[in-house]
Structures are given as C-alpha cells and as structure tokens.
Amino acid sequence: MRRRGPGLVGTMARTAVIAGTATAVSGNVARRQQGRANAAADAEYAEQQSDAEMIAMQAQLAQLAQQQAAAPAADDVTTQLLKLNDLKTAGILSEEEFAAAKAKLLG
C-alpha cells in the first residue's frame, strides 16, 4: 500500500512555511502602517507649532501697535535725539548731517 500526498511531516512543514510567511508579511504591513501614522502625526504637530508661532507673532504685533498708538504724537527732544543717533549709527546720516539736525533740534 502506497501513500498518496506528502504525509504528516510534509504537511507540517508546509504549514510552518505558510505561517512564517504570513507572520513576516503581517509584520511588514504593521510597520508600514505605523510609519505612515507617525509621519502624519509629525506633520500635524509641525503645523500646530507653526500656527502657534504665527498667533504669538500676531499678538506681539498687536501689542506693539497698541504701544505705538499710546505714545504721544509729539516726541520730546530726547527721543528725537535718540532717533537721530540711531540713524547716524545705522549709517543713514553722516556726521555732518547729524550735527546739523542736532543743532536745528536744540535751537
């Protein structure tokens, strides 16, 4: 009497190969899905950070605008001298132009 088919050991070996392949494939799929989820979470976090920075900058600009609006319209002499000095330091005014503006301001 001859047996037909692979027998018990052959069937066990084939089952082990199939199970191992299925495990490897499912592990790769899980890693790929986890990578995509991490990338999406990172992108969302970066967008939230960018939005938060934009809101903070807008708040600073609004505060600066309020401070400038609250400042008196006519600057006193000291403030004007400081502005002239800043222009000279920045290289916008020469020493002669600075001296002339200073003399005019001081009378």
PDB file of N, CA and C in Angstrom:
ATOM      1  N   MET A   1       0.808  -1.153   0.000  1.00  0.00           N
ATOM      2  CA  MET A   1       0.000   0.000   0.000  1.00  0.00           C
ATOM      3  C   MET A   1       0.879   1.255   0.000  1.00  0.00           C
ATOM      4  N   ARG A   2       0.598   2.107  -0.930  1.00  0.00           N
ATOM      5  CA  ARG A   2       1.348   3.363  -1.059  1.00  0.00           C
ATOM      6  C   ARG A   2       0.504   4.515  -0.583  1.00  0.00           C
ATOM      7  N   ARG A   3       1.195   5.422   0.037  1.00  0.00           N
ATOM      8  CA  ARG A   3       0.509   6.641   0.474  1.00  0.00           C
ATOM      9  C   ARG A   3       0.492   7.653  -0.638  1.00  0.00           C
ATOM     10  N   ARG A   4      -0.554   8.388  -0.654  1.00  0.00           N
ATOM     11  CA  ARG A   4      -0.634   9.493  -1.598  1.00  0.00           C
ATOM     12  C   ARG A   4      -0.549  10.791  -0.808  1.00  0.00           C
ATOM     13  N   GLY A   5       0.150  11.763  -1.331  1.00  0.00           N
ATOM     14  CA  GLY A   5       0.278  13.054  -0.662  1.00  0.00           C
ATOM     15  C   GLY A   5       1.558  13.121   0.138  1.00  0.00           C
ATOM     16  N   PRO A   6       1.800  14.253   0.768  1.00  0.00           N
ATOM     17  CA  PRO A   6       3.072  14.491   1.437  1.00  0.00           C
ATOM     18  C   PRO A   6       3.197  13.801   2.782  1.00  0.00           C
ATOM     19  N   GLY A   7       2.169  13.395   3.374  1.00  0.00           N
ATOM     20  CA  GLY A   7       2.245  12.758   4.675  1.00  0.00           C
ATOM     21  C   GLY A   7       2.213  13.801   5.788  1.00  0.00           C
ATOM     22  N   LEU A   8       2.324  13.319   7.003  1.00  0.00           N
ATOM     23  CA  LEU A   8       2.195  14.185   8.173  1.00  0.00           C
ATOM     24  C   LEU A   8       3.351  15.177   8.278  1.00  0.00           C
ATOM     25  N   VAL A   9       4.563  14.728   8.100  1.00  0.00           N
ATOM     26  CA  VAL A   9       5.724  15.610   8.223  1.00  0.00           C
ATOM     27  C   VAL A   9       5.708  16.651   7.103  1.00  0.00           C
ATOM     28  N   GLY A  10       5.390  16.289   5.911  1.00  0.00           N
ATOM     29  CA  GLY A  10       5.332  17.225   4.797  1.00  0.00           C
ATOM     30  C   GLY A  10       4.256  18.281   5.003  1.00  0.00           C
ATOM     31  N   THR A  11       3.110  17.844   5.510  1.00  0.00           N
ATOM     32  CA  THR A  11       2.027  18.789   5.773  1.00  0.00           C
ATOM     33  C   THR A  11       2.424  19.767   6.864  1.00  0.00           C
ATOM     34  N   MET A  12       3.098  19.299   7.897  1.00  0.00           N
ATOM     35  CA  MET A  12       3.552  20.172   8.992  1.00  0.00           C
ATOM     36  C   MET A  12       4.585  21.168   8.474  1.00  0.00           C
ATOM     37  N   ALA A  13       5.461  20.729   7.620  1.00  0.00           N
ATOM     38  CA  ALA A  13       6.487  21.624   7.074  1.00  0.00           C
ATOM     39  C   ALA A  13       5.844  22.698   6.209  1.00  0.00           C
ATOM     40  N   ARG A  14       4.898  22.283   5.361  1.00  0.00           N
ATOM     41  CA  ARG A  14       4.217  23.265   4.518  1.00  0.00           C
ATOM     42  C   ARG A  14       3.447  24.266   5.370  1.00  0.00           C
ATOM     43  N   THR A  15       2.785  23.810   6.412  1.00  0.00           N
ATOM     44  CA  THR A  15       2.032  24.692   7.309  1.00  0.00           C
ATOM     45  C   THR A  15       2.974  25.671   8.000  1.00  0.00           C
ATOM     46  N   ALA A  16       4.147  25.201   8.412  1.00  0.00           N
ATOM     47  CA  ALA A  16       5.122  26.073   9.076  1.00  0.00           C
ATOM     48  C   ALA A  16       5.629  27.159   8.124  1.00  0.00           C
ATOM     49  N   VAL A  17       5.867  26.812   6.880  1.00  0.00           N
ATOM     50  CA  VAL A  17       6.329  27.792   5.891  1.00  0.00           C
ATOM     51  C   VAL A  17       5.248  28.834   5.645  1.00  0.00           C
ATOM     52  N   ILE A  18       4.019  28.382   5.497  1.00  0.00           N
ATOM     53  CA  ILE A  18       2.911  29.307   5.256  1.00  0.00           C
ATOM     54  C   ILE A  18       2.723  30.239   6.449  1.00  0.00           C
ATOM     55  N   ALA A  19       2.770  29.695   7.663  1.00  0.00           N
ATOM     56  CA  ALA A  19       2.596  30.514   8.864  1.00  0.00           C
ATOM     57  C   ALA A  19       3.729  31.528   9.005  1.00  0.00           C
ATOM     58  N   GLY A  20       4.946  31.098   8.717  1.00  0.00           N
ATOM     59  CA  GLY A  20       6.084  32.015   8.800  1.00  0.00           C
ATOM     60  C   GLY A  20       5.985  33.136   7.784  1.00  0.00           C
ATOM     61  N   THR A  21       5.564  32.823   6.581  1.00  0.00           N
ATOM     62  CA  THR A  21       5.398  33.843   5.545  1.00  0.00           C
ATOM     63  C   THR A  21       4.296  34.820   5.932  1.00  0.00           C
ATOM     64  N   ALA A  22       3.200  34.306   6.439  1.00  0.00           N
ATOM     65  CA  ALA A  22       2.092  35.170   6.856  1.00  0.00           C
ATOM     66  C   ALA A  22       2.525  36.093   7.989  1.00  0.00           C
ATOM     67  N   THR A  23       3.304  35.588   8.925  1.00  0.00           N
ATOM     68  CA  THR A  23       3.789  36.408  10.033  1.00  0.00           C
ATOM     69  C   THR A  23       4.710  37.517   9.520  1.00  0.00           C
ATOM     70  N   ALA A  24       5.602  37.183   8.604  1.00  0.00           N
ATOM     71  CA  ALA A  24       6.520  38.185   8.060  1.00  0.00           C
ATOM     72  C   ALA A  24       5.763  39.262   7.293  1.00  0.00           C
ATOM     73  N   VAL A  25       4.785  38.864   6.504  1.00  0.00           N
ATOM     74  CA  VAL A  25       4.013  39.832   5.731  1.00  0.00           C
ATOM     75  C   VAL A  25       3.211  40.738   6.650  1.00  0.00           C
ATOM     76  N   SER A  26       2.558  40.156   7.650  1.00  0.00           N
ATOM     77  CA  SER A  26       1.753  40.982   8.559  1.00  0.00           C
ATOM     78  C   SER A  26       2.637  41.922   9.373  1.00  0.00           C
ATOM     79  N   GLY A  27       3.843  41.485   9.716  1.00  0.00           N
ATOM     80  CA  GLY A  27       4.777  42.368  10.429  1.00  0.00           C
ATOM     81  C   GLY A  27       5.200  43.545   9.564  1.00  0.00           C
ATOM     82  N   ASN A  28       5.468  43.293   8.284  1.00  0.00           N
ATOM     83  CA  ASN A  28       5.836  44.377   7.367  1.00  0.00           C
ATOM     84  C   ASN A  28       4.689  45.357   7.178  1.00  0.00           C
ATOM     85  N   VAL A  29       3.475  44.833   7.057  1.00  0.00           N
ATOM     86  CA  VAL A  29       2.309  45.702   6.897  1.00  0.00           C
ATOM     87  C   VAL A  29       2.131  46.568   8.139  1.00  0.00           C
ATOM     88  N   ALA A  30       2.263  45.974   9.313  1.00  0.00           N
ATOM     89  CA  ALA A  30       2.100  46.727  10.570  1.00  0.00           C
ATOM     90  C   ALA A  30       3.163  47.816  10.683  1.00  0.00           C
ATOM     91  N   ARG A  31       4.414  47.502  10.341  1.00  0.00           N
ATOM     92  CA  ARG A  31       5.484  48.510  10.409  1.00  0.00           C
ATOM     93  C   ARG A  31       5.225  49.655   9.431  1.00  0.00           C
ATOM     94  N   ARG A  32       4.767  49.326   8.230  1.00  0.00           N
ATOM     95  CA  ARG A  32       4.476  50.346   7.236  1.00  0.00           C
ATOM     96  C   ARG A  32       3.330  51.240   7.705  1.00  0.00           C
ATOM     97  N   GLN A  33       2.284  50.650   8.258  1.00  0.00           N
ATOM     98  CA  GLN A  33       1.156  51.436   8.761  1.00  0.00           C
ATOM     99  C   GLN A  33       1.591  52.324   9.921  1.00  0.00           C
ATOM    100  N   GLN A  34       2.430  51.804  10.807  1.00  0.00           N
ATOM    101  CA  GLN A  34       2.913  52.593  11.932  1.00  0.00           C
ATOM    102  C   GLN A  34       3.773  53.757  11.440  1.00  0.00           C
ATOM    103  N   GLY A  35       4.595  53.515  10.427  1.00  0.00           N
ATOM    104  CA  GLY A  35       5.420  54.586   9.850  1.00  0.00           C
ATOM    105  C   GLY A  35       4.569  55.688   9.247  1.00  0.00           C
ATOM    106  N   ARG A  36       3.513  55.296   8.549  1.00  0.00           N
ATOM    107  CA  ARG A  36       2.617  56.303   7.965  1.00  0.00           C
ATOM    108  C   ARG A  36       1.905  57.098   9.054  1.00  0.00           C
ATOM    109  N   ALA A  37       1.468  56.419  10.110  1.00  0.00           N
ATOM    110  CA  ALA A  37       0.793  57.110  11.211  1.00  0.00           C
ATOM    111  C   ALA A  37       1.753  58.085  11.900  1.00  0.00           C
ATOM    112  N   ASN A  38       3.003  57.670  12.089  1.00  0.00           N
ATOM    113  CA  ASN A  38       3.991  58.562  12.709  1.00  0.00           C
ATOM    114  C   ASN A  38       4.263  59.775  11.833  1.00  0.00           C
ATOM    115  N   ALA A  39       4.358  59.575  10.528  1.00  0.00           N
ATOM    116  CA  ALA A  39       4.615  60.688   9.613  1.00  0.00           C
ATOM    117  C   ALA A  39       3.447  61.676   9.637  1.00  0.00           C
ATOM    118  N   ALA A  40       2.229  61.159   9.672  1.00  0.00           N
ATOM    119  CA  ALA A  40       1.058  62.037   9.721  1.00  0.00           C
ATOM    120  C   ALA A  40       1.014  62.810  11.033  1.00  0.00           C
ATOM    121  N   ALA A  41       1.354  62.145  12.133  1.00  0.00           N
ATOM    122  CA  ALA A  41       1.364  62.818  13.436  1.00  0.00           C
ATOM    123  C   ALA A  41       2.444  63.893  13.476  1.00  0.00           C
ATOM    124  N   ASP A  42       3.611  63.611  12.910  1.00  0.00           N
ATOM    125  CA  ASP A  42       4.687  64.602  12.870  1.00  0.00           C
ATOM    126  C   ASP A  42       4.288  65.818  12.044  1.00  0.00           C
ATOM    127  N   ALA A  43       3.633  65.582  10.918  1.00  0.00           N
ATOM    128  CA  ALA A  43       3.198  66.693  10.068  1.00  0.00           C
ATOM    129  C   ALA A  43       2.153  67.547  10.784  1.00  0.00           C
ATOM    130  N   GLU A  44       1.233  66.901  11.486  1.00  0.00           N
ATOM    131  CA  GLU A  44       0.204  67.647  12.213  1.00  0.00           C
ATOM    132  C   GLU A  44       0.824  68.459  13.350  1.00  0.00           C
ATOM    133  N   TYR A  45       1.795  67.875  14.046  1.00  0.00           N
ATOM    134  CA  TYR A  45       2.472  68.584  15.128  1.00  0.00           C
ATOM    135  C   TYR A  45       3.216  69.804  14.591  1.00  0.00           C
ATOM    136  N   ALA A  46       3.900  69.657  13.461  1.00  0.00           N
ATOM    137  CA  ALA A  46       4.626  70.780  12.866  1.00  0.00           C
ATOM    138  C   ALA A  46       3.664  71.890  12.460  1.00  0.00           C
ATOM    139  N   GLU A  47       2.508  71.513  11.928  1.00  0.00           N
ATOM    140  CA  GLU A  47       1.521  72.515  11.531  1.00  0.00           C
ATOM    141  C   GLU A  47       0.972  73.254  12.755  1.00  0.00           C
ATOM    142  N   GLN A  48       0.736  72.519  13.836  1.00  0.00           N
ATOM    143  CA  GLN A  48       0.247  73.151  15.061  1.00  0.00           C
ATOM    144  C   GLN A  48       1.290  74.106  15.628  1.00  0.00           C
ATOM    145  N   GLN A  49       2.564  73.714  15.589  1.00  0.00           N
ATOM    146  CA  GLN A  49       3.632  74.583  16.079  1.00  0.00           C
ATOM    147  C   GLN A  49       3.702  75.852  15.238  1.00  0.00           C
ATOM    148  N   SER A  50       3.586  75.688  13.921  1.00  0.00           N
ATOM    149  CA  SER A  50       3.628  76.836  13.033  1.00  0.00           C
ATOM    150  C   SER A  50       2.463  77.784  13.314  1.00  0.00           C
ATOM    151  N   ASP A  51       1.280  77.206  13.520  1.00  0.00           N
ATOM    152  CA  ASP A  51       0.112  78.030  13.836  1.00  0.00           C
ATOM    153  C   ASP A  51       0.304  78.767  15.155  1.00  0.00           C
ATOM    154  N   ALA A  52       0.852  78.085  16.159  1.00  0.00           N
ATOM    155  CA  ALA A  52       1.080  78.705  17.464  1.00  0.00           C
ATOM    156  C   ALA A  52       2.091  79.851  17.350  1.00  0.00           C
ATOM    157  N   GLU A  53       3.144  79.647  16.560  1.00  0.00           N
ATOM    158  CA  GLU A  53       4.133  80.706  16.368  1.00  0.00           C
ATOM    159  C   GLU A  53       3.512  81.905  15.663  1.00  0.00           C
ATOM    160  N   MET A  54       2.662  81.652  14.685  1.00  0.00           N
ATOM    161  CA  MET A  54       2.003  82.732  13.953  1.00  0.00           C
ATOM    162  C   MET A  54       1.091  83.525  14.888  1.00  0.00           C
ATOM    163  N   ILE A  55       0.359  82.838  15.740  1.00  0.00           N
ATOM    164  CA  ILE A  55      -0.531  83.517  16.688  1.00  0.00           C
ATOM    165  C   ILE A  55       0.281  84.364  17.662  1.00  0.00           C
ATOM    166  N   ALA A  56       1.407  83.829  18.130  1.00  0.00           N
ATOM    167  CA  ALA A  56       2.261  84.583  19.051  1.00  0.00           C
ATOM    168  C   ALA A  56       2.822  85.832  18.376  1.00  0.00           C
ATOM    169  N   MET A  57       3.233  85.711  17.118  1.00  0.00           N
ATOM    170  CA  MET A  57       3.767  86.867  16.397  1.00  0.00           C
ATOM    171  C   MET A  57       2.686  87.918  16.178  1.00  0.00           C
ATOM    172  N   GLN A  58       1.470  87.479  15.865  1.00  0.00           N
ATOM    173  CA  GLN A  58       0.373  88.421  15.675  1.00  0.00           C
ATOM    174  C   GLN A  58       0.055  89.144  16.974  1.00  0.00           C
ATOM    175  N   ALA A  59       0.125  88.424  18.094  1.00  0.00           N
ATOM    176  CA  ALA A  59      -0.126  89.055  19.391  1.00  0.00           C
ATOM    177  C   ALA A  59       0.950  90.102  19.696  1.00  0.00           C
ATOM    178  N   GLN A  60       2.200  89.785  19.372  1.00  0.00           N
ATOM    179  CA  GLN A  60       3.285  90.739  19.599  1.00  0.00           C
ATOM    180  C   GLN A  60       3.101  91.979  18.725  1.00  0.00           C
ATOM    181  N   LEU A  61       2.710  91.771  17.480  1.00  0.00           N
ATOM    182  CA  LEU A  61       2.486  92.911  16.589  1.00  0.00           C
ATOM    183  C   LEU A  61       1.330  93.783  17.084  1.00  0.00           C
ATOM    184  N   ALA A  62       0.274  93.150  17.562  1.00  0.00           N
ATOM    185  CA  ALA A  62      -0.855  93.911  18.082  1.00  0.00           C
ATOM    186  C   ALA A  62      -0.444  94.707  19.317  1.00  0.00           C
ATOM    187  N   GLN A  63       0.355  94.087  20.178  1.00  0.00           N
ATOM    188  CA  GLN A  63       0.829  94.781  21.375  1.00  0.00           C
ATOM    189  C   GLN A  63       1.729  95.955  20.990  1.00  0.00           C
ATOM    190  N   LEU A  64       2.599  95.774  20.033  1.00  0.00           N
ATOM    191  CA  LEU A  64       3.475  96.846  19.571  1.00  0.00           C
ATOM    192  C   LEU A  64       2.661  97.986  18.969  1.00  0.00           C
ATOM    193  N   ALA A  65       1.636  97.645  18.197  1.00  0.00           N
ATOM    194  CA  ALA A  65       0.783  98.679  17.605  1.00  0.00           C
ATOM    195  C   ALA A  65       0.056  99.472  18.689  1.00  0.00           C
ATOM    196  N   GLN A  66      -0.388  98.790  19.740  1.00  0.00           N
ATOM    197  CA  GLN A  66      -1.052  99.480  20.842  1.00  0.00           C
ATOM    198  C   GLN A  66      -0.083 100.411  21.565  1.00  0.00           C
ATOM    199  N   GLN A  67       1.143  99.952  21.756  1.00  0.00           N
ATOM    200  CA  GLN A  67       2.141 100.791  22.419  1.00  0.00           C
ATOM    201  C   GLN A  67       2.454 102.020  21.581  1.00  0.00           C
ATOM    202  N   GLN A  68       2.562 101.853  20.284  1.00  0.00           N
ATOM    203  CA  GLN A  68       2.854 102.987  19.420  1.00  0.00           C
ATOM    204  C   GLN A  68       1.683 103.952  19.371  1.00  0.00           C
ATOM    205  N   ALA A  69       0.471 103.439  19.417  1.00  0.00           N
ATOM    206  CA  ALA A  69      -0.708 104.304  19.407  1.00  0.00           C
ATOM    207  C   ALA A  69      -0.816 105.080  20.714  1.00  0.00           C
ATOM    208  N   ALA A  70      -0.365 104.483  21.807  1.00  0.00           N
ATOM    209  CA  ALA A  70      -0.444 105.134  23.111  1.00  0.00           C
ATOM    210  C   ALA A  70       0.649 106.185  23.296  1.00  0.00           C
ATOM    211  N   ALA A  71       1.720 106.128  22.493  1.00  0.00           N
ATOM    212  CA  ALA A  71       2.814 107.096  22.603  1.00  0.00           C
ATOM    213  C   ALA A  71       2.314 108.470  22.178  1.00  0.00           C
ATOM    214  N   PRO A  72       2.817 109.516  22.802  1.00  0.00           N
ATOM    215  CA  PRO A  72       2.374 110.863  22.424  1.00  0.00           C
ATOM    216  C   PRO A  72       2.765 111.174  20.982  1.00  0.00           C
ATOM    217  N   ALA A  73       1.952 111.986  20.325  1.00  0.00           N
ATOM    218  CA  ALA A  73       2.186 112.312  18.924  1.00  0.00           C
ATOM    219  C   ALA A  73       3.462 113.136  18.751  1.00  0.00           C
ATOM    220  N   ALA A  74       3.693 114.098  19.639  1.00  0.00           N
ATOM    221  CA  ALA A  74       4.883 114.946  19.546  1.00  0.00           C
ATOM    222  C   ALA A  74       5.964 114.363  20.448  1.00  0.00           C
ATOM    223  N   ASP A  75       7.085 113.933  19.833  1.00  0.00           N
ATOM    224  CA  ASP A  75       8.190 113.388  20.617  1.00  0.00           C
ATOM    225  C   ASP A  75       8.924 114.512  21.320  1.00  0.00           C
ATOM    226  N   ASP A  76       9.436 114.202  22.475  1.00  0.00           N
ATOM    227  CA  ASP A  76      10.244 115.218  23.148  1.00  0.00           C
ATOM    228  C   ASP A  76      11.647 115.247  22.533  1.00  0.00           C
ATOM    229  N   VAL A  77      12.419 116.187  22.919  1.00  0.00           N
ATOM    230  CA  VAL A  77      13.738 116.421  22.317  1.00  0.00           C
ATOM    231  C   VAL A  77      14.649 115.214  22.505  1.00  0.00           C
ATOM    232  N   THR A  78      14.594 114.615  23.659  1.00  0.00           N
ATOM    233  CA  THR A  78      15.476 113.475  23.931  1.00  0.00           C
ATOM    234  C   THR A  78      15.180 112.324  22.979  1.00  0.00           C
ATOM    235  N   THR A  79      13.916 112.037  22.764  1.00  0.00           N
ATOM    236  CA  THR A  79      13.542 110.952  21.863  1.00  0.00           C
ATOM    237  C   THR A  79      13.989 111.250  20.443  1.00  0.00           C
ATOM    238  N   GLN A  80      13.837 112.490  20.023  1.00  0.00           N
ATOM    239  CA  GLN A  80      14.272 112.853  18.671  1.00  0.00           C
ATOM    240  C   GLN A  80      15.783 112.746  18.530  1.00  0.00           C
ATOM    241  N   LEU A  81      16.521 113.130  19.579  1.00  0.00           N
ATOM    242  CA  LEU A  81      17.979 112.992  19.541  1.00  0.00           C
ATOM    243  C   LEU A  81      18.385 111.520  19.466  1.00  0.00           C
ATOM    244  N   LEU A  82      17.688 110.681  20.200  1.00  0.00           N
ATOM    245  CA  LEU A  82      17.989 109.254  20.153  1.00  0.00           C
ATOM    246  C   LEU A  82      17.724 108.681  18.759  1.00  0.00           C
ATOM    247  N   LYS A  83      16.642 109.112  18.122  1.00  0.00           N
ATOM    248  CA  LYS A  83      16.342 108.655  16.772  1.00  0.00           C
ATOM    249  C   LYS A  83      17.414 109.108  15.792  1.00  0.00           C
ATOM    250  N   LEU A  84      17.854 110.363  15.935  1.00  0.00           N
ATOM    251  CA  LEU A  84      18.926 110.863  15.069  1.00  0.00           C
ATOM    252  C   LEU A  84      20.203 110.057  15.264  1.00  0.00           C
ATOM    253  N   ASN A  85      20.506 109.734  16.520  1.00  0.00           N
ATOM    254  CA  ASN A  85      21.703 108.947  16.816  1.00  0.00           C
ATOM    255  C   ASN A  85      21.594 107.550  16.201  1.00  0.00           C
ATOM    256  N   ASP A  86      20.412 106.956  16.265  1.00  0.00           N
ATOM    257  CA  ASP A  86      20.214 105.642  15.647  1.00  0.00           C
ATOM    258  C   ASP A  86      20.427 105.708  14.137  1.00  0.00           C
ATOM    259  N   LEU A  87      19.949 106.763  13.509  1.00  0.00           N
ATOM    260  CA  LEU A  87      20.138 106.925  12.064  1.00  0.00           C
ATOM    261  C   LEU A  87      21.616 107.091  11.721  1.00  0.00           C
ATOM    262  N   LYS A  88      22.332 107.831  12.586  1.00  0.00           N
ATOM    263  CA  LYS A  88      23.766 108.022  12.356  1.00  0.00           C
ATOM    264  C   LYS A  88      24.502 106.695  12.546  1.00  0.00           C
ATOM    265  N   THR A  89      24.126 105.959  13.580  1.00  0.00           N
ATOM    266  CA  THR A  89      24.770 104.671  13.845  1.00  0.00           C
ATOM    267  C   THR A  89      24.510 103.676  12.716  1.00  0.00           C
ATOM    268  N   ALA A  90      23.317 103.721  12.146  1.00  0.00           N
ATOM    269  CA  ALA A  90      22.970 102.820  11.042  1.00  0.00           C
ATOM    270  C   ALA A  90      23.642 103.224   9.740  1.00  0.00           C
ATOM    271  N   GLY A  91      24.240 104.403   9.702  1.00  0.00           N
ATOM    272  CA  GLY A  91      24.930 104.858   8.504  1.00  0.00           C
ATOM    273  C   GLY A  91      24.028 105.618   7.548  1.00  0.00           C
ATOM    274  N   ILE A  92      22.822 105.922   7.976  1.00  0.00           N
ATOM    275  CA  ILE A  92      21.895 106.655   7.117  1.00  0.00           C
ATOM    276  C   ILE A  92      22.253 108.134   7.098  1.00  0.00           C
ATOM    277  N   LEU A  93      22.669 108.660   8.248  1.00  0.00           N
ATOM    278  CA  LEU A  93      23.093 110.063   8.349  1.00  0.00           C
ATOM    279  C   LEU A  93      24.603 110.122   8.500  1.00  0.00           C
ATOM    280  N   SER A  94      25.206 111.104   7.847  1.00  0.00           N
ATOM    281  CA  SER A  94      26.635 111.327   8.048  1.00  0.00           C
ATOM    282  C   SER A  94      26.818 112.148   9.329  1.00  0.00           C
ATOM    283  N   GLU A  95      28.050 112.301   9.733  1.00  0.00           N
ATOM    284  CA  GLU A  95      28.349 113.071  10.951  1.00  0.00           C
ATOM    285  C   GLU A  95      27.884 114.517  10.786  1.00  0.00           C
ATOM    286  N   GLU A  96      28.083 115.084   9.581  1.00  0.00           N
ATOM    287  CA  GLU A  96      27.684 116.471   9.338  1.00  0.00           C
ATOM    288  C   GLU A  96      26.164 116.624   9.373  1.00  0.00           C
ATOM    289  N   GLU A  97      25.467 115.692   8.746  1.00  0.00           N
ATOM    290  CA  GLU A  97      24.002 115.744   8.743  1.00  0.00           C
ATOM    291  C   GLU A  97      23.454 115.601  10.164  1.00  0.00           C
ATOM    292  N   PHE A  98      24.082 114.722  10.935  1.00  0.00           N
ATOM    293  CA  PHE A  98      23.670 114.543  12.321  1.00  0.00           C
ATOM    294  C   PHE A  98      23.860 115.814  13.121  1.00  0.00           C
ATOM    295  N   ALA A  99      25.030 116.446  12.938  1.00  0.00           N
ATOM    296  CA  ALA A  99      25.315 117.694  13.681  1.00  0.00           C
ATOM    297  C   ALA A  99      24.347 118.793  13.308  1.00  0.00           C
ATOM    298  N   ALA A 100      24.010 118.898  12.005  1.00  0.00           N
ATOM    299  CA  ALA A 100      23.076 119.924  11.556  1.00  0.00           C
ATOM    300  C   ALA A 100      21.682 119.682  12.125  1.00  0.00           C
ATOM    301  N   ALA A 101      21.228 118.460  12.105  1.00  0.00           N
ATOM    302  CA  ALA A 101      19.898 118.127  12.629  1.00  0.00           C
ATOM    303  C   ALA A 101      19.854 118.349  14.149  1.00  0.00           C
ATOM    304  N   LYS A 102      20.947 118.014  14.806  1.00  0.00           N
ATOM    305  CA  LYS A 102      21.028 118.179  16.260  1.00  0.00           C
ATOM    306  C   LYS A 102      20.964 119.677  16.606  1.00  0.00           C
ATOM    307  N   ALA A 103      21.726 120.483  15.868  1.00  0.00           N
ATOM    308  CA  ALA A 103      21.742 121.931  16.114  1.00  0.00           C
ATOM    309  C   ALA A 103      20.357 122.527  15.853  1.00  0.00           C
ATOM    310  N   LYS A 104      19.695 122.098  14.803  1.00  0.00           N
ATOM    311  CA  LYS A 104      18.364 122.592  14.489  1.00  0.00           C
ATOM    312  C   LYS A 104      17.370 122.212  15.592  1.00  0.00           C
ATOM    313  N   LEU A 105      17.510 120.982  16.102  1.00  0.00           N
ATOM    314  CA  LEU A 105      16.602 120.489  17.136  1.00  0.00           C
ATOM    315  C   LEU A 105      16.813 121.236  18.453  1.00  0.00           C
ATOM    316  N   LEU A 106      18.057 121.480  18.775  1.00  0.00           N
ATOM    317  CA  LEU A 106      18.368 122.157  20.050  1.00  0.00           C
ATOM    318  C   LEU A 106      18.196 123.665  19.952  1.00  0.00           C
ATOM    319  N   GLY A 107      18.077 124.192  18.766  1.00  0.00           N
ATOM    320  CA  GLY A 107      17.796 125.613  18.581  1.00  0.00           C
ATOM    321  C   GLY A 107      19.025 126.375  18.419  1.00  0.00           C
TER     322      GLY A 107
END
